[in-house]
């Protein structure tokens, strides 16, 4: 798919989601979250160079993400006590199977951006920066996740250990993905769109 069309779809879907969640149809919009996640990943992957190394790396990132979330939901380790709500669709052992895809999406987007931004940096430097970007997105997501019907922590607030664990898992995912991911022009737009989507929810609550 041409880059401009992919970029347009990313912009339109995030805009529709942002506005739609402030209407009487917000409950229906929430149910489209899995579709949006699938489309976003497909678009991002479609702009990548699909090497065997990337495919294997993404598979393991998905498995790590889904696995650690299943452990987290059922034990409270390492993120703290939380439960998933209906927003991310069908679940396995209390964990949406799509949450692994969300880890893959954020890992690929941040790794692709950092590969260009820090082209001369070491593998460790790139992994640390990309993990920091993923943590930054989580900081934006956590305060509004319950309103978006994604997940809910005991007490209604994510504990400090969630952020430590998020960075650690993000770093592991970056390392598993490989030493350097090829350039992807859609990576930064997706990161910006995601950040803006959740940041707006801080100021303009969803209508649920």
XYZ file of C-alpha atoms in Angstrom:
208
model
C 0.000 0.000 0.000
C 1.349 3.474 -0.855
C 2.674 5.373 2.154
C 0.326 8.333 1.732
C -2.749 6.115 1.771
C -1.497 4.283 4.868
C -0.796 7.626 6.550
C -4.269 8.880 5.672
C -5.879 5.759 7.150
C -3.897 6.169 10.377
C -4.943 9.809 10.659
C -8.606 9.181 9.850
C -9.023 6.163 12.136
C -7.489 7.966 15.104
C -9.557 11.080 14.412
C -12.777 9.088 14.085
C -11.969 7.269 17.311
C -11.181 10.495 19.142
C -14.428 12.167 18.077
C -16.613 9.056 18.161
C -15.779 8.352 21.788
C -17.302 11.730 22.686
C -20.687 10.929 21.154
C -23.696 8.845 22.252
C -22.177 6.033 20.168
C -19.085 5.777 22.366
C -20.084 2.336 23.612
C -20.120 1.030 20.054
C -16.837 2.752 19.228
C -15.157 0.970 22.132
C -16.068 -2.351 20.540
C -14.103 -1.340 17.423
C -10.849 -1.085 19.388
C -9.674 -4.579 18.295
C -10.320 -3.689 14.650
C -8.367 -0.464 15.026
C -5.449 -2.315 16.595
C -5.399 -4.896 13.810
C -5.545 -2.209 11.107
C -2.774 -0.162 12.740
C -0.471 -3.163 12.975
C -1.216 -4.252 9.407
C -0.447 -0.773 8.083
C 2.786 -0.481 10.059
C 3.964 -3.947 9.082
C 3.013 -3.249 5.479
C 5.449 -0.334 5.412
C 8.260 -2.484 6.834
C 10.737 -4.664 5.005
C 9.306 -8.108 5.872
C 12.520 -10.044 6.462
C 12.487 -13.461 8.095
C 14.330 -11.919 11.058
C 11.574 -9.353 11.534
C 8.819 -11.960 11.289
C 10.454 -14.198 13.880
C 11.202 -11.239 16.125
C 7.611 -9.997 16.023
C 6.309 -13.489 16.755
C 8.425 -13.704 19.889
C 7.499 -10.163 20.943
C 3.834 -11.127 20.591
C 4.411 -14.282 22.636
C 6.345 -12.427 25.332
C 3.722 -9.692 25.536
C 0.785 -12.073 25.743
C 2.592 -14.400 28.140
C 3.673 -11.728 30.610
C 0.198 -10.186 30.571
C -1.381 -13.577 31.310
C 0.983 -13.988 34.242
C 0.271 -10.440 35.379
C -3.505 -10.746 35.310
C -3.508 -14.045 37.165
C -0.769 -13.385 39.739
C -0.336 -9.624 40.098
C 3.312 -9.928 39.027
C 5.023 -7.942 37.603
C 2.584 -5.094 36.898
C 0.396 -5.187 40.009
C -3.203 -6.311 40.452
C -5.363 -5.540 37.422
C -8.065 -6.999 35.212
C -8.821 -6.581 31.536
C -12.142 -5.102 30.491
C -14.095 -5.707 27.290
C -12.395 -3.114 25.084
C -9.675 -5.364 23.661
C -11.972 -8.197 22.662
C -11.855 -11.987 23.267
C -9.714 -13.216 26.136
C -7.580 -16.208 27.066
C -7.261 -16.808 30.817
C -8.529 -13.292 31.443
C -6.117 -11.774 28.917
C -7.078 -10.399 25.471
C -5.166 -12.278 22.803
C -4.726 -8.953 21.012
C -2.640 -7.480 23.842
C 0.336 -9.351 22.420
C -0.277 -7.589 19.124
C -0.323 -4.258 20.940
C 3.126 -5.029 22.343
C 4.287 -5.956 18.827
C 2.843 -2.740 17.372
C 4.473 -0.445 19.920
C 7.763 -2.346 19.827
C 8.012 -2.201 16.033
C 6.959 1.448 15.826
C 9.409 2.636 18.474
C 12.255 0.460 17.175
C 11.745 1.672 13.602
C 11.712 5.318 14.639
C 14.770 4.993 16.869
C 16.701 3.147 14.153
C 16.546 6.345 12.105
C 16.711 8.858 14.948
C 19.702 7.190 16.606
C 21.267 5.614 13.545
C 24.813 5.918 14.886
C 23.965 4.765 18.396
C 24.748 1.388 19.888
C 22.209 -1.399 20.125
C 21.894 -0.736 23.861
C 21.282 2.974 23.327
C 18.601 2.314 20.730
C 16.887 -0.287 22.916
C 16.892 2.064 25.911
C 15.460 4.974 23.935
C 12.801 2.845 22.247
C 11.825 1.352 25.609
C 11.572 4.865 27.014
C 9.185 5.827 24.218
C 7.022 2.804 24.985
C 7.010 3.703 28.670
C 5.994 7.248 27.780
C 2.976 5.906 25.909
C 2.038 3.765 28.892
C 2.205 6.816 31.153
C -0.338 8.476 28.851
C -2.535 5.368 28.643
C -2.806 4.353 32.286
C -4.922 7.246 33.642
C -7.554 6.786 30.901
C -7.376 3.018 30.281
C -10.388 2.273 32.469
C -12.500 4.935 30.737
C -11.578 3.353 27.400
C -12.634 -0.035 28.806
C -9.142 -1.470 28.326
C -8.027 -2.516 31.810
C -8.446 -1.540 35.451
C -5.998 -1.688 38.350
C -6.983 -2.483 41.913
C -7.667 0.836 43.587
C -8.123 2.492 40.201
C -4.494 3.651 39.903
C -1.513 1.885 38.325
C 1.204 1.277 40.966
C 4.816 2.327 40.494
C 5.814 -1.288 39.824
C 3.685 -1.228 36.666
C 5.920 1.400 35.104
C 9.124 -0.355 36.148
C 7.810 -3.622 34.718
C 6.601 -1.918 31.542
C 10.067 -0.548 30.861
C 11.683 -3.919 31.596
C 9.320 -5.836 29.313
C 9.642 -3.161 26.623
C 13.434 -3.434 26.793
C 13.252 -7.228 26.490
C 10.926 -6.862 23.501
C 13.306 -4.409 21.832
C 16.216 -6.779 22.339
C 14.270 -9.729 20.980
C 13.186 -7.782 17.898
C 16.797 -7.499 16.803
C 19.840 -5.228 16.703
C 18.439 -2.893 14.046
C 15.015 -2.598 12.438
C 14.776 -1.163 8.938
C 13.370 2.312 8.373
C 9.586 2.701 8.444
C 8.077 6.091 7.609
C 4.800 5.195 9.288
C 6.413 4.553 12.680
C 6.542 8.162 13.897
C 3.015 9.039 12.701
C 1.620 6.034 14.577
C 3.507 6.948 17.750
C 2.279 10.545 17.521
C -1.295 9.467 16.771
C -1.320 7.081 19.732
C 0.152 9.663 22.082
C -2.288 12.347 20.941
C -5.258 9.977 21.198
C -4.615 9.191 24.851
C -3.387 12.663 25.802
C -6.621 14.192 24.508
C -8.544 11.846 26.806
C -6.887 13.529 29.782
C -8.521 16.820 28.795
C -11.651 15.574 27.031
C -13.093 12.481 28.765
C -14.861 9.804 26.757
C -18.667 9.733 26.809
C -19.140 6.414 28.634
